[in-house]
Every structure is written in structure tokens, then in C-alpha cells.
PDB file of C-alpha atoms and ligand atoms in Angstrom:
ATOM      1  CA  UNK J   1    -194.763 178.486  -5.555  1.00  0.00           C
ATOM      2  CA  UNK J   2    -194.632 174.967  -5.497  1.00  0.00           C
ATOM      3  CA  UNK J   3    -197.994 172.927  -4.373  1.00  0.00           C
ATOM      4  CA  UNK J   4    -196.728 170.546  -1.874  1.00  0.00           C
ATOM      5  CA  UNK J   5    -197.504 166.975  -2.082  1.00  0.00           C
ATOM      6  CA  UNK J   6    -197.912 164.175   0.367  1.00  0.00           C
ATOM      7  CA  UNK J   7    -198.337 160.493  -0.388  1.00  0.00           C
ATOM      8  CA  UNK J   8    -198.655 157.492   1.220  1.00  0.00           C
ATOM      9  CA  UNK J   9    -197.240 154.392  -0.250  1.00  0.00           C
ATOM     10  CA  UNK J  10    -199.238 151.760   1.910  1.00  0.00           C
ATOM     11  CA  UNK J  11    -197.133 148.738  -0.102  1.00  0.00           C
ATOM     12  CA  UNK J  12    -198.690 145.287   0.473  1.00  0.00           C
ATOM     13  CA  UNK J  13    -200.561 145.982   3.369  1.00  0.00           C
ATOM     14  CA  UNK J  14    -204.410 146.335   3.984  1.00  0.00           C
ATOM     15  CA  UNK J  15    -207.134 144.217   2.889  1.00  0.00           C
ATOM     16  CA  UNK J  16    -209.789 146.065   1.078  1.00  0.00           C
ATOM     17  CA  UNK J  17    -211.950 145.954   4.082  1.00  0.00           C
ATOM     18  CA  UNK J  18    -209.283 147.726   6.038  1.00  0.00           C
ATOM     19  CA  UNK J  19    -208.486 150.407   3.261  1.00  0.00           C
ATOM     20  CA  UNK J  20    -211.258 151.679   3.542  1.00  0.00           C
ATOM     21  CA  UNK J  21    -211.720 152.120   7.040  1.00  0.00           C
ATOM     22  CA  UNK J  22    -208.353 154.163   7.194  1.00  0.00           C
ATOM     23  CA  UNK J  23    -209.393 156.190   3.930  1.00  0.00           C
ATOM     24  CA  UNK J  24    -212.693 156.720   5.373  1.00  0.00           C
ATOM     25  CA  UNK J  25    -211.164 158.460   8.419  1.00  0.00           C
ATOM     26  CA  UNK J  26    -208.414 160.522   6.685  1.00  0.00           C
ATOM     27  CA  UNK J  27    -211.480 161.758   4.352  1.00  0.00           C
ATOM     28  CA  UNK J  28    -213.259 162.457   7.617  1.00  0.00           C
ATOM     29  CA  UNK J  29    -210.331 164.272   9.148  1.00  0.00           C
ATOM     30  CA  UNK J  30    -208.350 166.232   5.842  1.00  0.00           C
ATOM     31  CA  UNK J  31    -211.308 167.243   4.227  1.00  0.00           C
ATOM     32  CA  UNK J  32    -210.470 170.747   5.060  1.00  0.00           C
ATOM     33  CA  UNK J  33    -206.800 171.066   4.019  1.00  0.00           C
ATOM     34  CA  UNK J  34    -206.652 171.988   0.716  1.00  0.00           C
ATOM     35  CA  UNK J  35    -203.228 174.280   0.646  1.00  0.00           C
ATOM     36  CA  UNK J  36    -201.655 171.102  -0.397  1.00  0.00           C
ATOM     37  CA  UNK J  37    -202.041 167.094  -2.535  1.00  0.00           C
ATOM     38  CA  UNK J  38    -202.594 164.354  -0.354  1.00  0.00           C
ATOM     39  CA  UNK J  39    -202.519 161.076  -2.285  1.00  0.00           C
ATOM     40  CA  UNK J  40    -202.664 157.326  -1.220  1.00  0.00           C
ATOM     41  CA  UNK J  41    -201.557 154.315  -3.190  1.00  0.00           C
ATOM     42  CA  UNK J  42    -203.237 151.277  -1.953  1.00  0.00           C
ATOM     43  CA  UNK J  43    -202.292 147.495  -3.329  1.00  0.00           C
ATOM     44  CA  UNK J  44    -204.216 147.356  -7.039  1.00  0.00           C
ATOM     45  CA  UNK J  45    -206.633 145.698  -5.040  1.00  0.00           C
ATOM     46  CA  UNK J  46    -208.425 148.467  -2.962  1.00  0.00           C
ATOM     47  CA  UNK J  47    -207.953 150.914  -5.592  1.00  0.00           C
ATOM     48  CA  UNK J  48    -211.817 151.041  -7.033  1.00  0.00           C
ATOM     49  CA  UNK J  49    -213.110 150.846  -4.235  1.00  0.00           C
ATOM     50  CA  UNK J  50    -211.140 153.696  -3.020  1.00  0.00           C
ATOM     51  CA  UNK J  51    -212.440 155.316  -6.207  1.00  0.00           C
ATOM     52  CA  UNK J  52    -216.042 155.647  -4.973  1.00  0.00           C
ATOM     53  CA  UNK J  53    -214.951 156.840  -1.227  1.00  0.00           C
ATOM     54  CA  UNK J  54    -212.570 159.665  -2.825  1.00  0.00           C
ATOM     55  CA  UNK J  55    -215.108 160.937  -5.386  1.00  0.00           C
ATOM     56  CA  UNK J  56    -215.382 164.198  -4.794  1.00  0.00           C
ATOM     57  CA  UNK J  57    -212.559 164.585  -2.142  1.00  0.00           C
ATOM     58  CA  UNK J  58    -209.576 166.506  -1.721  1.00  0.00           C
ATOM     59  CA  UNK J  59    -207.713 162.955  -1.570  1.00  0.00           C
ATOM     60  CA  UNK J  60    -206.565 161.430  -4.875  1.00  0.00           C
ATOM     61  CA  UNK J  61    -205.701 157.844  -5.496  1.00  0.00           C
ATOM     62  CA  UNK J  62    -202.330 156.625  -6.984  1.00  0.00           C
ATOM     63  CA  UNK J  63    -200.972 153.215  -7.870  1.00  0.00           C
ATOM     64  CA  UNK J  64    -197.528 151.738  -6.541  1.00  0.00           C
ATOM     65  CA  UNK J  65    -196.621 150.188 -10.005  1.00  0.00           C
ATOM     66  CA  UNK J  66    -197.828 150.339 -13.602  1.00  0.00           C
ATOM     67  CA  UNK J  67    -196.872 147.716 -17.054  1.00  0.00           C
ATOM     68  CA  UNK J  68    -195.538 149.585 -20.435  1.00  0.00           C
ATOM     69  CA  UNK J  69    -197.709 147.302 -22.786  1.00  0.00           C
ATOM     70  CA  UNK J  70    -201.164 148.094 -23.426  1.00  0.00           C
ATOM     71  CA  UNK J  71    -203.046 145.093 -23.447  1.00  0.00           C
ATOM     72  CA  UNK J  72    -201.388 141.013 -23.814  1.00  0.00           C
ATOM     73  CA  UNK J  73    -200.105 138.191 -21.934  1.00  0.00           C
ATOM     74  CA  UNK J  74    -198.032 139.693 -19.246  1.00  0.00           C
ATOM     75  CA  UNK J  75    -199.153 138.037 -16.202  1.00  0.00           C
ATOM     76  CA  UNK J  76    -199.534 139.895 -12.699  1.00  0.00           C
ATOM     77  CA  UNK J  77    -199.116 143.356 -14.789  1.00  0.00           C
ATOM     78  CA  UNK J  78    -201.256 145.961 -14.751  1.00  0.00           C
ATOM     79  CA  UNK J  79    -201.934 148.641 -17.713  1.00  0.00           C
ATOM     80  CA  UNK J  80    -202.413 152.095 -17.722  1.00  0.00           C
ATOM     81  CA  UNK J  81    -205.617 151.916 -18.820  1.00  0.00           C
ATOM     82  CA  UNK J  82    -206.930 149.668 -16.340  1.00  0.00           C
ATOM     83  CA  UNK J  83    -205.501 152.289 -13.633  1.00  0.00           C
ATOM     84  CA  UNK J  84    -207.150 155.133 -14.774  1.00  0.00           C
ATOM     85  CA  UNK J  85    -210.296 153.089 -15.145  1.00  0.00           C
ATOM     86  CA  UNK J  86    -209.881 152.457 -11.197  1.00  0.00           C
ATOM     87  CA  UNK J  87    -209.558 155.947 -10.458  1.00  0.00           C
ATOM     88  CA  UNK J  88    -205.716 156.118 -10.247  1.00  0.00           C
ATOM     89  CA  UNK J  89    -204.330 160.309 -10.973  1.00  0.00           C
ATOM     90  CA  UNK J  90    -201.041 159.091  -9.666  1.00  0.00           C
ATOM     91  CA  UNK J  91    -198.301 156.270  -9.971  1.00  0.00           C
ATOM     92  CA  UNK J  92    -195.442 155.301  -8.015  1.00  0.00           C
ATOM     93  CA  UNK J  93    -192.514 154.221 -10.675  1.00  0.00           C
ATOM     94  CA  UNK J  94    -188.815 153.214  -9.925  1.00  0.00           C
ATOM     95  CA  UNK J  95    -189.717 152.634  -6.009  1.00  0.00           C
ATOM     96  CA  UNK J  96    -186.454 151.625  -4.619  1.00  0.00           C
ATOM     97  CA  UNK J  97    -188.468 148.092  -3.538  1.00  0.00           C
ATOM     98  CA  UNK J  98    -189.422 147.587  -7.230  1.00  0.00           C
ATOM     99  CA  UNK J  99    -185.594 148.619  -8.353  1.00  0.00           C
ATOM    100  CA  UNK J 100    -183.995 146.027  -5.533  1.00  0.00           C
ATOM    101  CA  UNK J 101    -186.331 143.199  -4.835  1.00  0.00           C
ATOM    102  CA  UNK J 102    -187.988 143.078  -8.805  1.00  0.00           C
ATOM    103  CA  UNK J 103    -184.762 144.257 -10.331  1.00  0.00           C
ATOM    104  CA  UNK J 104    -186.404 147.271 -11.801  1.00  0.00           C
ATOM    105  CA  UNK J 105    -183.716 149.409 -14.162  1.00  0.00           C
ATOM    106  CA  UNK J 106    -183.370 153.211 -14.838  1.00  0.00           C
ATOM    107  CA  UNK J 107    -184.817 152.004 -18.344  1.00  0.00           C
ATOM    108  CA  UNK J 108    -187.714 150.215 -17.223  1.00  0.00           C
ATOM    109  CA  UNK J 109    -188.926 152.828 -15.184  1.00  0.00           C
ATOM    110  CA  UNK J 110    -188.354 155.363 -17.974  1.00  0.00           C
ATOM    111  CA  UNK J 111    -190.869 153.484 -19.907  1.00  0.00           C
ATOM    112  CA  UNK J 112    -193.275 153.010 -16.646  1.00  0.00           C
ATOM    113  CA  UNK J 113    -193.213 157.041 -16.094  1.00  0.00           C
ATOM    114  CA  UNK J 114    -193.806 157.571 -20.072  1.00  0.00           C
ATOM    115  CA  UNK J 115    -196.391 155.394 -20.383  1.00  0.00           C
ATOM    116  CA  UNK J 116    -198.529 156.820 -17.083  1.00  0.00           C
ATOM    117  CA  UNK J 117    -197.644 160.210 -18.703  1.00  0.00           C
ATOM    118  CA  UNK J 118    -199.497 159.102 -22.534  1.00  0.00           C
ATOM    119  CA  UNK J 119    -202.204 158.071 -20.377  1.00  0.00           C
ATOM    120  CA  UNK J 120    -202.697 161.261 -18.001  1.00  0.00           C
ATOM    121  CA  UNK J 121    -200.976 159.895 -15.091  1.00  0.00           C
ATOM    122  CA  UNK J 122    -198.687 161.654 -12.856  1.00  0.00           C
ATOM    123  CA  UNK J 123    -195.848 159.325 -12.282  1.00  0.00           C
ATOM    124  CA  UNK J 124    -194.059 159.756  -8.804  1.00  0.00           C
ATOM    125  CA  UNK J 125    -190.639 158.908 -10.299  1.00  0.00           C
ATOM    126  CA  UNK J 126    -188.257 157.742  -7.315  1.00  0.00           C
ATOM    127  CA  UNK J 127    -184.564 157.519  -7.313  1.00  0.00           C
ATOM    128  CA  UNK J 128    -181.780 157.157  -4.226  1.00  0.00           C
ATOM    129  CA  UNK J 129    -178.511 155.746  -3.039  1.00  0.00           C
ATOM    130  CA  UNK J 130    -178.200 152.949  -0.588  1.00  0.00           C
ATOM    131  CA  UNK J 131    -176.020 152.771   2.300  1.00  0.00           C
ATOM    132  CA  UNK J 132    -172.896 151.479  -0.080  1.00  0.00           C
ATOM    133  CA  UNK J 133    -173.173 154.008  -2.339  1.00  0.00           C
ATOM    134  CA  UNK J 134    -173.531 156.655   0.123  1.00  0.00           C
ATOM    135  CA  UNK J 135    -170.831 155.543   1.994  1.00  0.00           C
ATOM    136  CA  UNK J 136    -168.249 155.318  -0.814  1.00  0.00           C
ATOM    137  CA  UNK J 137    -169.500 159.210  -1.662  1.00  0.00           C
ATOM    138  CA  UNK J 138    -171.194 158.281  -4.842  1.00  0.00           C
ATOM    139  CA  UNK J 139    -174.890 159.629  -3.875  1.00  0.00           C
ATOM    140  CA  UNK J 140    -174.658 162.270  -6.311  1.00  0.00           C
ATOM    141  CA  UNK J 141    -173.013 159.993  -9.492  1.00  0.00           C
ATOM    142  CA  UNK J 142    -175.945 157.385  -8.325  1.00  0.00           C
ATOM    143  CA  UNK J 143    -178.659 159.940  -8.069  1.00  0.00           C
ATOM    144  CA  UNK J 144    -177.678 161.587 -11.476  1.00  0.00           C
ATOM    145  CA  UNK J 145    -178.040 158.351 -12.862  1.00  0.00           C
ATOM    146  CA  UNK J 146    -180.930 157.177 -12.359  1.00  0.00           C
ATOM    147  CA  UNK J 147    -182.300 160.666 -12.761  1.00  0.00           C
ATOM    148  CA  UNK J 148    -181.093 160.914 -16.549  1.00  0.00           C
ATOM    149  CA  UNK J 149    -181.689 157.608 -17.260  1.00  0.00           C
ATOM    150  CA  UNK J 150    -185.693 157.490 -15.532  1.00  0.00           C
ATOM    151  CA  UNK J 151    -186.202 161.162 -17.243  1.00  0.00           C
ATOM    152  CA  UNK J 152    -185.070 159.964 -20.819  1.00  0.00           C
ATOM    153  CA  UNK J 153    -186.690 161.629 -23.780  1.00  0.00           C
ATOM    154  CA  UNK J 154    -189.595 162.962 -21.319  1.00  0.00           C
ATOM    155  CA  UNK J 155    -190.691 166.555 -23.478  1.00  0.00           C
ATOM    156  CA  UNK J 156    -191.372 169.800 -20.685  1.00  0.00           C
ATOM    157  CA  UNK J 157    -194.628 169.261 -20.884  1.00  0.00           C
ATOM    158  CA  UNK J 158    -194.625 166.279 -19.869  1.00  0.00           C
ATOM    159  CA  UNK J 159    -192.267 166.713 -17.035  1.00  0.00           C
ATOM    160  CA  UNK J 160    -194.613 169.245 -15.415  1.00  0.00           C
ATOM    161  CA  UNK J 161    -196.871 166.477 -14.441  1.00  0.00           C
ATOM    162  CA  UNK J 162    -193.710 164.511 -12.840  1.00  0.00           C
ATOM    163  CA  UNK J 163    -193.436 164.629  -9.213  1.00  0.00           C
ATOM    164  CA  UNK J 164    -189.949 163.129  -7.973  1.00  0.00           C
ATOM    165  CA  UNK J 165    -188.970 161.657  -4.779  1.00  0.00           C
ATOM    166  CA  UNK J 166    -185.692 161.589  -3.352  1.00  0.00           C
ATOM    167  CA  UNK J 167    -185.438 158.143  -1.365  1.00  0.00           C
ATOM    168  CA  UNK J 168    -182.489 157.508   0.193  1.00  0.00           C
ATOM    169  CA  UNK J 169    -182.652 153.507   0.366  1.00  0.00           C
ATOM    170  CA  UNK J 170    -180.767 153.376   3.801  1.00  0.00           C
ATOM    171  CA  UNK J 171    -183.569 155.658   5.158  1.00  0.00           C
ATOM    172  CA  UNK J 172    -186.206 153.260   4.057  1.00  0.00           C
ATOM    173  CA  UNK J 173    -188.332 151.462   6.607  1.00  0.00           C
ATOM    174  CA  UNK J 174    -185.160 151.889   8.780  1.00  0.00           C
ATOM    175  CA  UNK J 175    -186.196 154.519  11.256  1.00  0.00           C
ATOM    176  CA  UNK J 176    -182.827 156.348   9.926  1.00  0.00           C
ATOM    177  CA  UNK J 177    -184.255 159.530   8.463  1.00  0.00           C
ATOM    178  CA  UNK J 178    -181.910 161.454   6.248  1.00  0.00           C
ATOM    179  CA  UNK J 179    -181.368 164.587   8.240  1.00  0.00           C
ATOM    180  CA  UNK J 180    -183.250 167.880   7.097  1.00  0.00           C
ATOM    181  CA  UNK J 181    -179.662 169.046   5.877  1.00  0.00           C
ATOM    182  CA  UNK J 182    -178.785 165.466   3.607  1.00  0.00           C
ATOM    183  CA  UNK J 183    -182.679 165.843   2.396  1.00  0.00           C
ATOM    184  CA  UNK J 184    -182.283 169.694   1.054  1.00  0.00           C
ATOM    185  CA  UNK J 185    -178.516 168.373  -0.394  1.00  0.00           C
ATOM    186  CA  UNK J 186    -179.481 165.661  -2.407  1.00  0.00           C
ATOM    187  CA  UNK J 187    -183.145 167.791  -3.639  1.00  0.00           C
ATOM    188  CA  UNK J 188    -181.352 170.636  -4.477  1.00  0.00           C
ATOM    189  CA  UNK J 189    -179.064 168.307  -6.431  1.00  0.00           C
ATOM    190  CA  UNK J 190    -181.635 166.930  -8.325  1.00  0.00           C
ATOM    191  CA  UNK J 191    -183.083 170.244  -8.896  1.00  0.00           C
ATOM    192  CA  UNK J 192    -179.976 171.869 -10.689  1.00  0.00           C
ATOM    193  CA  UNK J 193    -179.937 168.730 -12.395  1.00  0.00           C
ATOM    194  CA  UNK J 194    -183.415 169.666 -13.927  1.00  0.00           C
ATOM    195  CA  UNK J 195    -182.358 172.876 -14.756  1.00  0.00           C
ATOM    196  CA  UNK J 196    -179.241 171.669 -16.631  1.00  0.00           C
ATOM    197  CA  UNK J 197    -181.135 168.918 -18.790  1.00  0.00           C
ATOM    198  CA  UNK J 198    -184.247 171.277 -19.047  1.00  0.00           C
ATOM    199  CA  UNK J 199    -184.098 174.860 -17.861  1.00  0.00           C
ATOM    200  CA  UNK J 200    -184.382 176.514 -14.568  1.00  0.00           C
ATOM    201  CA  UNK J 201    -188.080 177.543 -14.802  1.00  0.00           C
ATOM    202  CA  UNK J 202    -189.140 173.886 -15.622  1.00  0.00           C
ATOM    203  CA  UNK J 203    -186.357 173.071 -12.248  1.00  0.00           C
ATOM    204  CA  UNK J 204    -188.053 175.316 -10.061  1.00  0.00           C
ATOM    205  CA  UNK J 205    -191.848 174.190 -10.843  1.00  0.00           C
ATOM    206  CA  UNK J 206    -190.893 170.582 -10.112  1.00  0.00           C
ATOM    207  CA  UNK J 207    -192.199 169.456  -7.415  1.00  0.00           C
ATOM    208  CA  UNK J 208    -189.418 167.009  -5.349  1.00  0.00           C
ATOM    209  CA  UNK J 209    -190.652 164.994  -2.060  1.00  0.00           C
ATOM    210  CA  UNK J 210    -188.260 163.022   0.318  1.00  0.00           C
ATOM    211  CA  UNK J 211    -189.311 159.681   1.670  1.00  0.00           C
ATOM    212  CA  UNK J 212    -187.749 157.374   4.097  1.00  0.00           C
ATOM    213  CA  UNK J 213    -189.059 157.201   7.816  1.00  0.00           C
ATOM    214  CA  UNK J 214    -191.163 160.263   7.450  1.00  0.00           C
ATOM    215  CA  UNK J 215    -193.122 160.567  10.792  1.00  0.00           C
ATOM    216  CA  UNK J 216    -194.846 162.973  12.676  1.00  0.00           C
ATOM    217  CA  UNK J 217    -192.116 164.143  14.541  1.00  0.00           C
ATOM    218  CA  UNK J 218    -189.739 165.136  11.635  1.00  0.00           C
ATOM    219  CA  UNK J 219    -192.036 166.042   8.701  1.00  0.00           C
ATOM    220  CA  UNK J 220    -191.932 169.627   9.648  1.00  0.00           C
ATOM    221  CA  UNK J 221    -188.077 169.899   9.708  1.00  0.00           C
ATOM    222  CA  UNK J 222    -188.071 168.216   6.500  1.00  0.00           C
ATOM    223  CA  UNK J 223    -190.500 170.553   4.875  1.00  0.00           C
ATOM    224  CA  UNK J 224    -188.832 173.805   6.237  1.00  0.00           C
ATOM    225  CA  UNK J 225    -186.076 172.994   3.808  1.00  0.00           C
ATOM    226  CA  UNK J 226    -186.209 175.075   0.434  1.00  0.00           C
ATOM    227  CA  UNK J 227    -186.035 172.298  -2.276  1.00  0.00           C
ATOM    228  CA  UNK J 228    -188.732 169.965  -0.235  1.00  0.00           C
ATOM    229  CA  UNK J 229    -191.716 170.018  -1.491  1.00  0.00           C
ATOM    230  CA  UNK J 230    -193.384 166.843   0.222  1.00  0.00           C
ATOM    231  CA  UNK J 231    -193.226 163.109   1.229  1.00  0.00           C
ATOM    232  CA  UNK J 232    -193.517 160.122   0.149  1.00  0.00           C
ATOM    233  CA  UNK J 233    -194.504 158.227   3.642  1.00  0.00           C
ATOM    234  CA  UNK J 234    -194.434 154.472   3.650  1.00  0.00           C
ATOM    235  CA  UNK J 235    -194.971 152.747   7.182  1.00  0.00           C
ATOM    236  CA  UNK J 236    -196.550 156.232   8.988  1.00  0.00           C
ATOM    237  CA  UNK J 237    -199.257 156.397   6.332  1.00  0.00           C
ATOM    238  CA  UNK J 238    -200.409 152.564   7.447  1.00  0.00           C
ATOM    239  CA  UNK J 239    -202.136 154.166  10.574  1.00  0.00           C
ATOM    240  CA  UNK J 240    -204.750 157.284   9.996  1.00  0.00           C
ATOM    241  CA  UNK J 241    -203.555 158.880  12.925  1.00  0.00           C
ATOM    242  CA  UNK J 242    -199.873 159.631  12.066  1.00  0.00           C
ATOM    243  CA  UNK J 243    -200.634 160.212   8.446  1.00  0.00           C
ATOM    244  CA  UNK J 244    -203.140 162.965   9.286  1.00  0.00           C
ATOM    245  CA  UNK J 245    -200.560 164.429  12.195  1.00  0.00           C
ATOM    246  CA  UNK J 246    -198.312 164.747   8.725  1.00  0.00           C
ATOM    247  CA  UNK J 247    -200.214 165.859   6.362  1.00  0.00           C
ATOM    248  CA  UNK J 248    -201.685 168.558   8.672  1.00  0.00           C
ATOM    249  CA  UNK J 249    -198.274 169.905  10.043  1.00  0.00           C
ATOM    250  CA  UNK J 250    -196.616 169.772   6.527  1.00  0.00           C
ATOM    251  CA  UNK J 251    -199.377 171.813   5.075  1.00  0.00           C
ATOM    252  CA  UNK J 252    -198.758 174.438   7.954  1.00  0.00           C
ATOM    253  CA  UNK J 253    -195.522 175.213   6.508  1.00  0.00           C
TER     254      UNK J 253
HETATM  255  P1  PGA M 301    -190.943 154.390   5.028  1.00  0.00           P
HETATM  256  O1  PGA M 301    -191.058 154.092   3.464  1.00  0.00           O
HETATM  257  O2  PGA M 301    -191.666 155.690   5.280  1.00  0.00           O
HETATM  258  O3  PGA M 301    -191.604 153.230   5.697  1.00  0.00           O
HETATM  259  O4  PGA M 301    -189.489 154.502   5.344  1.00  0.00           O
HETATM  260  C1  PGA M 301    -190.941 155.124   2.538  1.00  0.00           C
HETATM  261  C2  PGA M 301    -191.106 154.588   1.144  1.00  0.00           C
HETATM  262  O5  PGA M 301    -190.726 153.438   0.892  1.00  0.00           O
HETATM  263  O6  PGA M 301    -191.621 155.275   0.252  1.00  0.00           O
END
């Protein structure tokens, strides 16, 4: 059985005052739900001071982006190191926003997700098709891509702390929502892609989310599918009340 997994990905929003207002009240109101991971990745910002509210909680923190190098002049990047130091378990790599907006490749992010992984981090490794590419039928070429090329030279061990997400880009801020049925296609895709470039007992403990307009109202159609094992929730995890609404009815699956 897989442990499902919900995140929020708050992007650049909240000052630090107002993280931890909203962390304070999902701590409040999750503390009892622990059939299931509930992670938030705040801007770099927030993230200590996150640290101290979570200690002890059944909330962990995660990072929307991480830098390769160690240490060195790389302006505006942020290490591994300095991540865990802030209290990060988690980062987001290959977020379709990083991949379009930052030009982020396959190979970058196959360096962001190894070097969170030397360092103990659980990269949340995303890949998707945009509206194009879905269109013209290529999801699954476009998917498999990315998927190879993020996962490169990543050992089974290593992939056991991976948790992917299946974003389709078109579904992204959008208020679109992949239906249940596109969700479970493209994750059960990905999954007997895991099996072929690892084996089906590494494929099966995997765990794969969906993100793109996750909301109250659909998270627990999404989750009844077999190969969903969570979300990745951008604009419903800005406001405490819809997050909690999601993470409560996705952990009543
Ligand atoms: P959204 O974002 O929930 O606002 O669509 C999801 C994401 O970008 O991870």
C-alpha cells in the first residue's frame, strides 16, 4: 500500500508573516490525520521559520526549487545543504513553471532530483504535456521523455524516496482539471514506465500525485483512481480552509 501524499506548492505567494498564520491553522486543524503526508513548500523565505512551527508535527516542509552546486557564486541559488539546514524533507524539481518560464531541461532537473537525493531529500519530480502536445496526441512520447530523461542514472534506492507528479500544464492554474479518467491514464503510464526501466515492485511502491486545479470538490474523484496516490495543489493550498477540506477528504479514501 502506497502512503498517500499531499502537497501544497504555495509558489511566490505569502510573506513570512502570513505563512505562518496559514501553517499555524492547518497544524491546528490536521494534527490528527496521520493515514497520510501532508507537506507545504513555502517561498525559501518562510521556510525556517516554518521549521520551528512544524517541529514535532505531522506536517513536513519542502522547497519549490533546489541548485546542483554545493557551495560558489551562483547568485539567487539555493544549495541542498542550506535546505536541509531550514528544515526542508522535501523538494519540488522540474515544476512545469521552472521548465517554461526559467527554461528548466529534463537534464537540469535530473541533476536537481540527484542532488536533493545525496543530501536526504525527497525530490517531488514533476513532468506533463501542455495543451499542444496533448492536442497533437503526443502526451505519452512527452511524458516518457521527460520521465527518462529527469530519472537518469537514479539507483532503486534512491528512487524509493522519489515522489512524482503528473502535471498536466493545461490543467495548471487553469481551473481545467484533467478528468479522474486522463489523471489514472497518464499515472498508470508513468507507472509501467517505472516498471520497464526498473521493475514492477519498485513501479508499484512509487508513489505518483496529480496536480493541476486540485480543489475540494474533485480531490476525492481524483484519489479514487488506482494509480493516484496524491496531489500536488497549487492555488487551493494558498487558503487553510480548502487545503484542509483536501487533505481531510483525500485521506478518507
Ligand atoms: P494549481 O497548481 O493547483 O494552482 O493548478 C498546481 C501546481 O502548479 O502544482
Amino acid at each position: 500500500m502506497r502512503r498517500p501524499i499531499i502537497a501544497g506548492n504555495w509558489k511566490m505567494h505569502k510573506t513570512i508573516v502570513e505563512a505562518i498564520d496559514l501553517v499555524n491553522r492547518l497544524k491546528r486543524e490536521l494534527y490528527a490525520l496521520t493515514d497520510l503526508d501532508i507537506v507545504v513548500c513555502p517561498p525559501f523565505t518562510s521556510l525556517s521559520d516554518l521549521d520551528e512551527i512544524l517541529e514535532g508535527s505531522n506536517l513536513a516542509l519542502g522547497a519549490q526549487d533546489i541548485y546542483w552546486e554545493t557551495s560558489g557564486a551562483y547568485t539567487g541559488e539555493v544549495s541542498a545543504a542550506m535546505l536541509k539546514d531550514a528544515g526542508c524533507e522535501y523538494v519540488i524539481c522540474g515544476h512545469s513553471e521552472r521548465r517554461n518560464l526559467f527554461f528548466e531541461t529534463s537534464e537540469q532537473v535530473n541533476k536537481k532530483a540527484r542532488t536533493a537525493l545525496a543530501h536526504g531529500l525527497s525530490p517531488i519530480v514533476c513532468v506533463g504535456e501542455n495543451l499542444k502536445q496533448r492536442e497533437e496526441g503526443r502526451t505519452f512520447e512527452v511524458v516518457r521523455e521527460q520521465l527518462i530523461e529527469s530519472l537518469k542514472d537514479l539507483t532503486e534506492v534512491e528512487m524509493l524516496k522519489v515522489v512524482l507528479a503528473y502535471e498536466p500544464v493545461w490543467a495548471i492554474g487553469t481551473g481545467k482539471t484533467a478528468t479522474p479518467q486522463q489523471a489514472q491514464e497518464a499515472q498508470s503510464f508513468i507507472r509501467n514506465k517505472l516498471s520497464e526501466l526498473y521493475n514492477e515492485g519498485l513501479a508499484q511502491s512509487i508513489r505518483i500525485q496529480y496536480g493541476g486545479s486540485v480543489r475540494p470538490d474533485n480531490i476525492a474523484d481524483l484519489m479514487s483512481q488506482e494509480d493516484m496516490d496524491g496531489a500536488l495543489v497549487g492555488g487551493a493550498s494558498l487558503d487553510a480552509g480548502s487545503f484542509i477540506e483536501i487533505v481531510k477528504r483525500a485521506g478518507g479514501r
